[in-house]
PDB file of C-alpha atoms and ligand atoms in Angstrom:
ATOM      1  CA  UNK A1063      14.697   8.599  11.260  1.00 75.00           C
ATOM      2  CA  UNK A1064      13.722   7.355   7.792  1.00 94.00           C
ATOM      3  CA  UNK A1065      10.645   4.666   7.403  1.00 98.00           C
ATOM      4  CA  UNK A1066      11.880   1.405   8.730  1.00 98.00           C
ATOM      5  CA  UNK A1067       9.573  -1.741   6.979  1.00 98.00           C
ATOM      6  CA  UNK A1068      10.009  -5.110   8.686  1.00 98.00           C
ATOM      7  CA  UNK A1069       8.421  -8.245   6.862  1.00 98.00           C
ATOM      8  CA  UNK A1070       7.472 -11.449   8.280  1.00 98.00           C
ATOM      9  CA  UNK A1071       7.300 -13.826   5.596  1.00 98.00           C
ATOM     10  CA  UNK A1072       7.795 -17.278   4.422  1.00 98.00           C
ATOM     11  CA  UNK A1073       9.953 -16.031   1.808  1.00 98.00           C
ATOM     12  CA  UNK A1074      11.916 -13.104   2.712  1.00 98.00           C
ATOM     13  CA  UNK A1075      13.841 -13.531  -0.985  1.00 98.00           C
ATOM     14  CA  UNK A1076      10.550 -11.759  -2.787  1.00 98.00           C
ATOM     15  CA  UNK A1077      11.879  -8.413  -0.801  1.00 99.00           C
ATOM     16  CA  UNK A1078      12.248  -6.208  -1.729  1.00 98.00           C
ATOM     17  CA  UNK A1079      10.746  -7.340  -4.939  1.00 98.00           C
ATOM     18  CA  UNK A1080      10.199  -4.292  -7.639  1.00 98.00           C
ATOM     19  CA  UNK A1081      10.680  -1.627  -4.813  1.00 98.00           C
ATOM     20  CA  UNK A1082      14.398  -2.715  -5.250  1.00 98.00           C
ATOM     21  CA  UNK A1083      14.394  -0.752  -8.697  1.00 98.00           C
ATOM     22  CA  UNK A1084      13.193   2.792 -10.046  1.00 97.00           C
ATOM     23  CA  UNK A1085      12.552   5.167  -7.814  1.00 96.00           C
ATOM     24  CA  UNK A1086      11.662   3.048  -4.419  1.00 97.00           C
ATOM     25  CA  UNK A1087      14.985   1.231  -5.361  1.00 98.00           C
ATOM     26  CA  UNK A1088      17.397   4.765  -5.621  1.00 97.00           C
ATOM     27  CA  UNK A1089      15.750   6.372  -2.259  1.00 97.00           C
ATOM     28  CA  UNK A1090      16.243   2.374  -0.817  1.00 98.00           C
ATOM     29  CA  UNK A1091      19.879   3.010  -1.486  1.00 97.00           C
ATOM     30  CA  UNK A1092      19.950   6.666  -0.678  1.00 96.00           C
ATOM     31  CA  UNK A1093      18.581   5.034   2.898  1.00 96.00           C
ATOM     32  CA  UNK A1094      15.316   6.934   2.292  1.00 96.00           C
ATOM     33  CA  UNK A1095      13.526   4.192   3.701  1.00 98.00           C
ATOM     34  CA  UNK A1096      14.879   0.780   4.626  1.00 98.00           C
ATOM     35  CA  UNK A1097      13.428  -3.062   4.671  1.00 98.00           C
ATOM     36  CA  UNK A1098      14.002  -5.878   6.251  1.00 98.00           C
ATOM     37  CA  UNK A1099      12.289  -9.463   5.380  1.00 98.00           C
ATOM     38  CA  UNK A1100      12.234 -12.127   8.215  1.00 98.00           C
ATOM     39  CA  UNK A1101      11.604 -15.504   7.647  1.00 98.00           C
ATOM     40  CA  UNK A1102       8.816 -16.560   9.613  1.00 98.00           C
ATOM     41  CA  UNK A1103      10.565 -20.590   9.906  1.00 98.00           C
ATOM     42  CA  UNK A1104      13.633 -19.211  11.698  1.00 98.00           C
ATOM     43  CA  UNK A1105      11.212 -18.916  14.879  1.00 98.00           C
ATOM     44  CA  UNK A1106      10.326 -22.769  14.843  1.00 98.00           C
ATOM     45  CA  UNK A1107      11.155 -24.751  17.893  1.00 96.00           C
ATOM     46  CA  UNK A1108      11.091 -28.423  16.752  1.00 95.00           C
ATOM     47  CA  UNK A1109      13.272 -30.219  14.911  1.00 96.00           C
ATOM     48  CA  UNK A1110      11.397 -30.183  11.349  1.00 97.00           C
ATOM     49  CA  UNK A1111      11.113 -26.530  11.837  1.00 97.00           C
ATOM     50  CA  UNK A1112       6.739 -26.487  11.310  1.00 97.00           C
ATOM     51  CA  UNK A1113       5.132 -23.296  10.686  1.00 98.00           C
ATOM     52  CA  UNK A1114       1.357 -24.652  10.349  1.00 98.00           C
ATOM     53  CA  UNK A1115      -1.120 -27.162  11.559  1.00 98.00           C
ATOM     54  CA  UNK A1116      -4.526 -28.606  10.514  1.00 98.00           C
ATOM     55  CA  UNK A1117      -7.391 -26.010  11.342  1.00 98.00           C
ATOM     56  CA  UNK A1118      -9.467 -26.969  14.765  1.00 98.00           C
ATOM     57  CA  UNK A1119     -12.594 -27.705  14.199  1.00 98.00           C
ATOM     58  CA  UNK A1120     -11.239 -29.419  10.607  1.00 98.00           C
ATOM     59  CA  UNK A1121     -11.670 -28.259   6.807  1.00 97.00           C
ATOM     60  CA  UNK A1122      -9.222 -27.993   4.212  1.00 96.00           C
ATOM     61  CA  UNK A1123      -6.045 -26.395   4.443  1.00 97.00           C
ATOM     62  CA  UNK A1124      -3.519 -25.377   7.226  1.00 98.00           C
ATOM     63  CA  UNK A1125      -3.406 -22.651   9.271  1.00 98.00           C
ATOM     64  CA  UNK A1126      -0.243 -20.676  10.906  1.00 98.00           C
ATOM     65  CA  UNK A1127       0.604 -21.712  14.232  1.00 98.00           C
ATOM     66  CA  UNK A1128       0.155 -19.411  16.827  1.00 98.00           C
ATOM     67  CA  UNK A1129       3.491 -19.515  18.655  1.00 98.00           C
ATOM     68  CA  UNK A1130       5.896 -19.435  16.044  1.00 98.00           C
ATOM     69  CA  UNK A1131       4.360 -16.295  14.301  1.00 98.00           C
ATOM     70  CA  UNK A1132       4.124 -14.635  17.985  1.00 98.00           C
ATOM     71  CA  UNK A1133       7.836 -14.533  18.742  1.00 98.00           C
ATOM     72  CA  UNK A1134       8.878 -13.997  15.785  1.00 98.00           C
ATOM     73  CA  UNK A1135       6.518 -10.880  15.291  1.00 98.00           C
ATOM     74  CA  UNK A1136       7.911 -10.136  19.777  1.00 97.00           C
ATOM     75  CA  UNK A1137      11.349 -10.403  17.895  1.00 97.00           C
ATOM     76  CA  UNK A1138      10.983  -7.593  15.526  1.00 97.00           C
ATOM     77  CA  UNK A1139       9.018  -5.258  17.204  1.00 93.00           C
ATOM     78  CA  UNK A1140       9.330  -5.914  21.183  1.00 83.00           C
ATOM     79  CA  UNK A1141      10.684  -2.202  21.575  1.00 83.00           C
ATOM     80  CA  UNK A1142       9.200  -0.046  18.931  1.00 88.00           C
ATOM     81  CA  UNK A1143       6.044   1.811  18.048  1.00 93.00           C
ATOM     82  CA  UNK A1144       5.601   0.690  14.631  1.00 98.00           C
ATOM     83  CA  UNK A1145       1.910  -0.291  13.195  1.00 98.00           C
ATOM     84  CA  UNK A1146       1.474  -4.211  13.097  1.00 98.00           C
ATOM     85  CA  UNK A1147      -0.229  -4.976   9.805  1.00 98.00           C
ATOM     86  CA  UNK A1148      -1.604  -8.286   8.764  1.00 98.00           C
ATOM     87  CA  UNK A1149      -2.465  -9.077   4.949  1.00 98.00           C
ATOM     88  CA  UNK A1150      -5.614 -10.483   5.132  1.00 98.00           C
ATOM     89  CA  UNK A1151      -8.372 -10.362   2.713  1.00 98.00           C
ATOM     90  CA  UNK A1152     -10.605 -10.105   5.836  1.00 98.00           C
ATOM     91  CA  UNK A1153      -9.132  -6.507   6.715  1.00 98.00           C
ATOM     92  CA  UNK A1154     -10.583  -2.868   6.142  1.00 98.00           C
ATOM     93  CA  UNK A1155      -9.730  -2.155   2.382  1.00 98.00           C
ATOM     94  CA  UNK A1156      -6.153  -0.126   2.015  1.00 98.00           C
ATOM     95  CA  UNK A1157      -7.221   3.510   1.387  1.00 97.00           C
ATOM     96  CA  UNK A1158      -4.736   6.460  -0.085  1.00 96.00           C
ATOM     97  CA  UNK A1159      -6.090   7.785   3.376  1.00 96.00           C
ATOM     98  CA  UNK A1160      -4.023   4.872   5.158  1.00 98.00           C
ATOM     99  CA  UNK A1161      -1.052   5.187   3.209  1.00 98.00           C
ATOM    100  CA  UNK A1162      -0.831   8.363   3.872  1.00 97.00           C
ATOM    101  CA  UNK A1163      -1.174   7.989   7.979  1.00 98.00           C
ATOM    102  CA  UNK A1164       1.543   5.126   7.370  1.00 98.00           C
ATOM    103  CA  UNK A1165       3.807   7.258   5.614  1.00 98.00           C
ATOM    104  CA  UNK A1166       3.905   9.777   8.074  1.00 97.00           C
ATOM    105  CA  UNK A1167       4.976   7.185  10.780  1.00 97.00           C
ATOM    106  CA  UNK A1168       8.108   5.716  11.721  1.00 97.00           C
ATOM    107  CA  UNK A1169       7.541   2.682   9.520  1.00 98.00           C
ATOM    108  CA  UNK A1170       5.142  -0.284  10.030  1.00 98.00           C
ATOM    109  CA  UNK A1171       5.887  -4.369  10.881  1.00 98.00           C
ATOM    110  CA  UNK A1172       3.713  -6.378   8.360  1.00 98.00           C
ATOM    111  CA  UNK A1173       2.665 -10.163   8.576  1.00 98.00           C
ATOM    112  CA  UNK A1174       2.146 -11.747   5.224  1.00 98.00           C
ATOM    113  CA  UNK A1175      -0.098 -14.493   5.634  1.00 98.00           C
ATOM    114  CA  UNK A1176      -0.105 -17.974   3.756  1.00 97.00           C
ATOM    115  CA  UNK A1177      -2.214 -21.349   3.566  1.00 96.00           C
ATOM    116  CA  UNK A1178      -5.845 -20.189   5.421  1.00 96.00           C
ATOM    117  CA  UNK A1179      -4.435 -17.662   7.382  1.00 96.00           C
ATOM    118  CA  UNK A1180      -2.584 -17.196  10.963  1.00 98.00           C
ATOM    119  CA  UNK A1181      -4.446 -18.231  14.174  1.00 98.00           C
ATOM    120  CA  UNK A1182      -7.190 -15.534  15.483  1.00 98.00           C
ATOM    121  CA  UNK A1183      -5.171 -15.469  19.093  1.00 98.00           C
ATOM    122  CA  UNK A1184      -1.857 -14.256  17.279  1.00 98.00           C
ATOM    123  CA  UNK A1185      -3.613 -11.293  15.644  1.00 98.00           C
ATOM    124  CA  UNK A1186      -6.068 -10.542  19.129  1.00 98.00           C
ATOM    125  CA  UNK A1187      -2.772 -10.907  21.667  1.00 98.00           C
ATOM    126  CA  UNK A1188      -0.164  -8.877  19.374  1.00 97.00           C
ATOM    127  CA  UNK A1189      -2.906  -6.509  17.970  1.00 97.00           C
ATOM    128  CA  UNK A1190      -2.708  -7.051  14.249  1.00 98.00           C
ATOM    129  CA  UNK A1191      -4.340  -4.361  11.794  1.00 98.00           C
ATOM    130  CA  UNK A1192      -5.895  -6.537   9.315  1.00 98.00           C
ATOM    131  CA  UNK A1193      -5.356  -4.562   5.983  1.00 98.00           C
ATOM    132  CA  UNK A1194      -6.965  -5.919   2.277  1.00 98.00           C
ATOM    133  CA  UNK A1195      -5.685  -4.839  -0.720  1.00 98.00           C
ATOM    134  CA  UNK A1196      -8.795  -6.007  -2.695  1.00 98.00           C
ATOM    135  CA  UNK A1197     -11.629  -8.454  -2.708  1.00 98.00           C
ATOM    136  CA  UNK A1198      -9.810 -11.409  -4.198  1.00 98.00           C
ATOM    137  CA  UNK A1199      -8.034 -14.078  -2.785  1.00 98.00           C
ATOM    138  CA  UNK A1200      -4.003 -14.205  -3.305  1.00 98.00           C
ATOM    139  CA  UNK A1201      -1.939 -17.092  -2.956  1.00 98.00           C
ATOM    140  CA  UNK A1202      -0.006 -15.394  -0.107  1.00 98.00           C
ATOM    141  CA  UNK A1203       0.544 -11.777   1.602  1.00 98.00           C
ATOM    142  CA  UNK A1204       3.847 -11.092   0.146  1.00 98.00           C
ATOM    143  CA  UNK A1205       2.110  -9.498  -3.041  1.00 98.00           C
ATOM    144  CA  UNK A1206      -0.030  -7.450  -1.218  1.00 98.00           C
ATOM    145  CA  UNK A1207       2.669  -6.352   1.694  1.00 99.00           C
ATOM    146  CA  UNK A1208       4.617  -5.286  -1.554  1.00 98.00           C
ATOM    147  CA  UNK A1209       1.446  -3.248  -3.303  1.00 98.00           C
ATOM    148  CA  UNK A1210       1.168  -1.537   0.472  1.00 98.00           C
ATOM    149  CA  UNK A1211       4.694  -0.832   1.188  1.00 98.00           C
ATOM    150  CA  UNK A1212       5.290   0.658  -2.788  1.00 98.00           C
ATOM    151  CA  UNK A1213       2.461   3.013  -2.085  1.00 98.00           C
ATOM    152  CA  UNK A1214       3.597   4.660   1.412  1.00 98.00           C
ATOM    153  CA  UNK A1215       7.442   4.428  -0.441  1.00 98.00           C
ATOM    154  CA  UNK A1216       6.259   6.791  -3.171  1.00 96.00           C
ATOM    155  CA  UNK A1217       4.881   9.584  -0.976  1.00 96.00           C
ATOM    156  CA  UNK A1218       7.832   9.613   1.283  1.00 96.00           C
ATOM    157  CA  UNK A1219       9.765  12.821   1.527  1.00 93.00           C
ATOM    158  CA  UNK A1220      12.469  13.091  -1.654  1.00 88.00           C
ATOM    159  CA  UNK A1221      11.326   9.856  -3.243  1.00 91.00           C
ATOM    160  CA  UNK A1222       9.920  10.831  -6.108  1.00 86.00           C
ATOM    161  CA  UNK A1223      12.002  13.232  -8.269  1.00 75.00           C
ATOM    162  CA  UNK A1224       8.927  15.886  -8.937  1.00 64.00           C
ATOM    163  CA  UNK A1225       7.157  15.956  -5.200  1.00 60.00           C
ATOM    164  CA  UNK A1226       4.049  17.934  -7.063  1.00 54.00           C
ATOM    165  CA  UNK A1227       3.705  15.153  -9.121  1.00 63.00           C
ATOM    166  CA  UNK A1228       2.276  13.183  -5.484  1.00 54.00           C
ATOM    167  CA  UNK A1229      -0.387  15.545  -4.892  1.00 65.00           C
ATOM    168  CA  UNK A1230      -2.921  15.639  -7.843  1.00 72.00           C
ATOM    169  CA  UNK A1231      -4.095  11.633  -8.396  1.00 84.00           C
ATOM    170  CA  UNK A1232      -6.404  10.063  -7.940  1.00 87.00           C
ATOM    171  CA  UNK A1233      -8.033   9.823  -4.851  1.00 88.00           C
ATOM    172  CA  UNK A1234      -5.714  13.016  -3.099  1.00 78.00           C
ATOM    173  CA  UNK A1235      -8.831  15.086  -3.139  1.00 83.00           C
ATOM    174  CA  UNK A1236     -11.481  11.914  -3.149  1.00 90.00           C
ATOM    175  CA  UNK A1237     -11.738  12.141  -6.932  1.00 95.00           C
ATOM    176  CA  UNK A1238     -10.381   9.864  -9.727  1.00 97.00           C
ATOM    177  CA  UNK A1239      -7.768  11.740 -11.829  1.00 96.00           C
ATOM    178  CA  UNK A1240      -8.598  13.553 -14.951  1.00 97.00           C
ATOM    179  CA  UNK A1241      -7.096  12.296 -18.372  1.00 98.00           C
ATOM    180  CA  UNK A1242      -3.834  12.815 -19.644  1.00 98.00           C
ATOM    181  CA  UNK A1243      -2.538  13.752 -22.759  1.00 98.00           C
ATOM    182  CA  UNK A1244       0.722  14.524 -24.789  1.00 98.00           C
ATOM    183  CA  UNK A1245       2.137  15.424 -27.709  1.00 97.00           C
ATOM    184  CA  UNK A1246       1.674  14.715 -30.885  1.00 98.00           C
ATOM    185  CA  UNK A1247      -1.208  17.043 -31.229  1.00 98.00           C
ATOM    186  CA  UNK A1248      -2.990  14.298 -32.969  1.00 98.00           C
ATOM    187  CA  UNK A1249      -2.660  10.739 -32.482  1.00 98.00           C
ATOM    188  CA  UNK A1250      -4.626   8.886 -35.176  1.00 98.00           C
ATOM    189  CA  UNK A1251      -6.952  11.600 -35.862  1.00 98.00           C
ATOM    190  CA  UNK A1252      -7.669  12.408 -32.241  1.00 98.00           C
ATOM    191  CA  UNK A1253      -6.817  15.910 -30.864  1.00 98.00           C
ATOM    192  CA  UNK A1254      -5.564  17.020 -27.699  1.00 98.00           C
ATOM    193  CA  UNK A1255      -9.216  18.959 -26.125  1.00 98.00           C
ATOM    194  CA  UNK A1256      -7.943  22.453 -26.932  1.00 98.00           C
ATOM    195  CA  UNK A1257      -8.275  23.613 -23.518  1.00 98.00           C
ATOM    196  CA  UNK A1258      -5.227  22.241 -22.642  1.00 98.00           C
ATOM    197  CA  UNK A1259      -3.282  23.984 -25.324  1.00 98.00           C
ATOM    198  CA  UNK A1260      -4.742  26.907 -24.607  1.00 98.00           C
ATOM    199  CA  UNK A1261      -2.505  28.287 -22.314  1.00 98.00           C
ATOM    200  CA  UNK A1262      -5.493  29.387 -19.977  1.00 98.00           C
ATOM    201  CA  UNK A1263      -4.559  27.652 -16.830  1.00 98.00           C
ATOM    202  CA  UNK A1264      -7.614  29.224 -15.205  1.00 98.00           C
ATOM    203  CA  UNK A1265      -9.691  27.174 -17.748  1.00 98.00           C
ATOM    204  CA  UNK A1266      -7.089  24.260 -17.903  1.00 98.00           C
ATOM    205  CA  UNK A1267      -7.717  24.057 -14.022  1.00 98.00           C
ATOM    206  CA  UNK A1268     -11.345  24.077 -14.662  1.00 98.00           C
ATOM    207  CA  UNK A1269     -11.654  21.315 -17.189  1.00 98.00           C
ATOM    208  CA  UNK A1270      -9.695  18.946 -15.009  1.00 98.00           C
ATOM    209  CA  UNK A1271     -11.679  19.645 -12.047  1.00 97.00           C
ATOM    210  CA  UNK A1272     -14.957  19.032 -14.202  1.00 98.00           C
ATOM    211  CA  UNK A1273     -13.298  15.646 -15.571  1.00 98.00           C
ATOM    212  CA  UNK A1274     -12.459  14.494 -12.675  1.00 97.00           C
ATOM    213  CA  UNK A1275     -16.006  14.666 -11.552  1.00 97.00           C
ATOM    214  CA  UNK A1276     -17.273  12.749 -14.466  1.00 98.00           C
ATOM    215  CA  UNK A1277     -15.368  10.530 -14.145  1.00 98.00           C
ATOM    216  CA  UNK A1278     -15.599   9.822 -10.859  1.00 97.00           C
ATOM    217  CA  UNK A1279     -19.643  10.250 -10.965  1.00 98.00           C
ATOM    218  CA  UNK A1280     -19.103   7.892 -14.108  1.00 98.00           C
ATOM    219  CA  UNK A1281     -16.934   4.914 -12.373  1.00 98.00           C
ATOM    220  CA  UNK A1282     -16.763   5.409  -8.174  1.00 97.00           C
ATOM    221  CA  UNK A1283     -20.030   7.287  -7.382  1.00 96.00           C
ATOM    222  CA  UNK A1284     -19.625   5.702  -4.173  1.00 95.00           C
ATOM    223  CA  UNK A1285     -16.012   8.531  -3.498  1.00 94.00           C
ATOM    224  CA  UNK A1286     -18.006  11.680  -4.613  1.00 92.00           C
ATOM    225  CA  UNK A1287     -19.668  11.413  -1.164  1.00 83.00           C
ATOM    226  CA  UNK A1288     -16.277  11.953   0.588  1.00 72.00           C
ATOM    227  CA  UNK A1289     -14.598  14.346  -1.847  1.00 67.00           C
ATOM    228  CA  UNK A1290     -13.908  17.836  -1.155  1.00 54.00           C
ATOM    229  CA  UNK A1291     -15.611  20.697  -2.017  1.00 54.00           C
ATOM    230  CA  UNK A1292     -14.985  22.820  -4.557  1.00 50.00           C
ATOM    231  CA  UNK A1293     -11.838  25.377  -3.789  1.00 47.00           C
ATOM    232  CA  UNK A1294     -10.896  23.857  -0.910  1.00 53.00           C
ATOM    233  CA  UNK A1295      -6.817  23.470  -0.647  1.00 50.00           C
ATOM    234  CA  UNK A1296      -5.128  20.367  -2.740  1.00 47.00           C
ATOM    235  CA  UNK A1297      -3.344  18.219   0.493  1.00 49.00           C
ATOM    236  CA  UNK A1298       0.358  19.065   1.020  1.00 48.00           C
ATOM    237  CA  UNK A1299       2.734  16.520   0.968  1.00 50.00           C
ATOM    238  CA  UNK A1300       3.948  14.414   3.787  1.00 53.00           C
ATOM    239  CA  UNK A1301       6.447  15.864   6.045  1.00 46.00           C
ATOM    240  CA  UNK A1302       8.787  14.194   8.684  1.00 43.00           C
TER     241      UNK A1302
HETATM  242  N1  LIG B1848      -8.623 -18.420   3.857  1.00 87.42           N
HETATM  243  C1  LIG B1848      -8.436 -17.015   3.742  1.00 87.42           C
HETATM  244  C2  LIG B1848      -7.541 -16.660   2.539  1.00 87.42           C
HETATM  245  C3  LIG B1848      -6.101 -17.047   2.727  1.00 87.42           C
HETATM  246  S1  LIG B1848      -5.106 -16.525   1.425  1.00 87.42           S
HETATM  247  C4  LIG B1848      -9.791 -16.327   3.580  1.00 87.42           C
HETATM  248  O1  LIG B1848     -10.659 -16.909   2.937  1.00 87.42           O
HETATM  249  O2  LIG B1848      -9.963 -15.216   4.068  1.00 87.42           O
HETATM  250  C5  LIG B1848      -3.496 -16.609   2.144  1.00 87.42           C
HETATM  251  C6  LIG B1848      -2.910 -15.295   2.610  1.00 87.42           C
HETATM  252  O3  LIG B1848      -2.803 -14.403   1.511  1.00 87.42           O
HETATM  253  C7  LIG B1848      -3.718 -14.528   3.648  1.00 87.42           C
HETATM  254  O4  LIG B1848      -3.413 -14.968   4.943  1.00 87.42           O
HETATM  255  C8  LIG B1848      -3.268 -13.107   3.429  1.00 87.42           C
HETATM  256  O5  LIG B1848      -2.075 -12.818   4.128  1.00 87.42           O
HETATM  257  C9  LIG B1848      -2.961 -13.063   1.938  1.00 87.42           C
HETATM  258  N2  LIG B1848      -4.028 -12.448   1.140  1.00 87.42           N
HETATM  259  C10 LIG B1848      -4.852 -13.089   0.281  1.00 87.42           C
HETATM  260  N3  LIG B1848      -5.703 -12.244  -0.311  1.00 87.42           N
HETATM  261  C11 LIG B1848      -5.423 -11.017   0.175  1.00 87.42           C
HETATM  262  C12 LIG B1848      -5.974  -9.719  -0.060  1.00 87.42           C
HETATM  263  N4  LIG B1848      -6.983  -9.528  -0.892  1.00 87.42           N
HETATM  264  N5  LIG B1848      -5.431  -8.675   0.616  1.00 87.42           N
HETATM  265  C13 LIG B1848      -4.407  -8.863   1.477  1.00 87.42           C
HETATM  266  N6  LIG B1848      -3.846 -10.070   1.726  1.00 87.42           N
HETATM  267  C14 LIG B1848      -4.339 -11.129   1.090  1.00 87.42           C
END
């Protein structure tokens, strides 16, 4: 079974958005993975088909109602044991950790959320994963559904053309990535470090390892608390 993606949304027609071309779109059409957009408004009962009402309590904004967002979210994922996701800035921060766990599942249902959110008893009673991609406010979840989804498409099995490629970035083994270079050997008077022409991949290995570090002491000290020690094995990629 290849990762199934189901989107609630109040506009289905940003989906599948960029993962439509490069390599998310080939392994879409492949049927690598799949995706499916919903529109939220189709699950409206009244006649002027209303997905949100003024918050109790008052304050600015709307807020999505509760009943409409329930069936359709019962609609899509009634029989299946797919994650429920909600976009929320409010949620636990999207780690390569995450992605990873998601990847390795049968696929995931995600809410996008617009105006000041959905109502609390929709994401208590259907048991919504609250998932940020950052601490800034977007104008909707359809961004960051898109920023989740493209980073659980790239690690699926056979997406991307070089699978070793997947393994050494940043965050794999808790660090930030080391710096890349290519020819020309010098770019406006700036070498390539010589290690890395070397041929020494013993040293080669050895330098990026150290770079990483730095940089990572340098930018996220916070990550070199998690990262793995030294020599222990690079993780493998995901397999169904
Ligand atoms: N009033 C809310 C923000 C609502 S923004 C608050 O202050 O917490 C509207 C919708 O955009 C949210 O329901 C959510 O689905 C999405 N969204 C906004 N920022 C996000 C972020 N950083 N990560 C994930 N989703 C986000």
């Amino acid at each position: 079974m290849s990762f199934r993606a189901t989107v609630l949304t109040l506009y289905p027609e940003m989906f599948p958005g960029h993962l439509g071309v490069s390599l998310a779109g080939k392994a879409l059409e492949r049927g690598q993975w799949s995706i499916e957009a919903v529109q939220i408004r189709d699950f409206a009962e009244d006649k002027h088909r209303t997905v949100d009402d003024t918050p109790a309590g008052g304050g600015a904004g709307m807020v999505l109602k509760p009943g409409v967002l329930a069936r359709a979210i019962d609609h899509v994922s009634a029989d299946d044991h797919r994650p429920r996701l909600l976009m929320s800035p409010r949620g636990r921060p999207l780690t390569q950790d995450r992605v990873r766990e998601l990847a390795s599942g049968p696929g995931v249902v995600i809410v996008c959320g617009r105006f000041e959110g959905v109502d609390q008893r929709v994401i208590d009673t259907r048991n919504l994963e609250e998932i940020s991609i950052g601490d800034y406010i977007l104008s909707g979840g359809e961004p960051a559904a898109l920023v989740l989804l493209d980073a659980v498409v790239r690690i699926l099995p056979g997406v991307m053309g070089n699978e070793l490629s997947g393994i050494h970035e940043s965050f794999e083994g808790g660090l930030l990535e080391h710096p890349h270079y290519t020819r020309p050997q010098v770019f406006e008077g700036h070498e390539i470090p010589a290690v890395l022409t070397s041929g020494n991949h013993g040293a080669i290995a050895k330098w990026r390892e150290a770079e990483a570090r730095r940089l990572t002491a340098e930018r996220r000290p916070d990550l070199l608390e998690h990262s793995r020690k030294d020599g222990e094995p690079s993780p493998q990629p995901v397999k169904k």
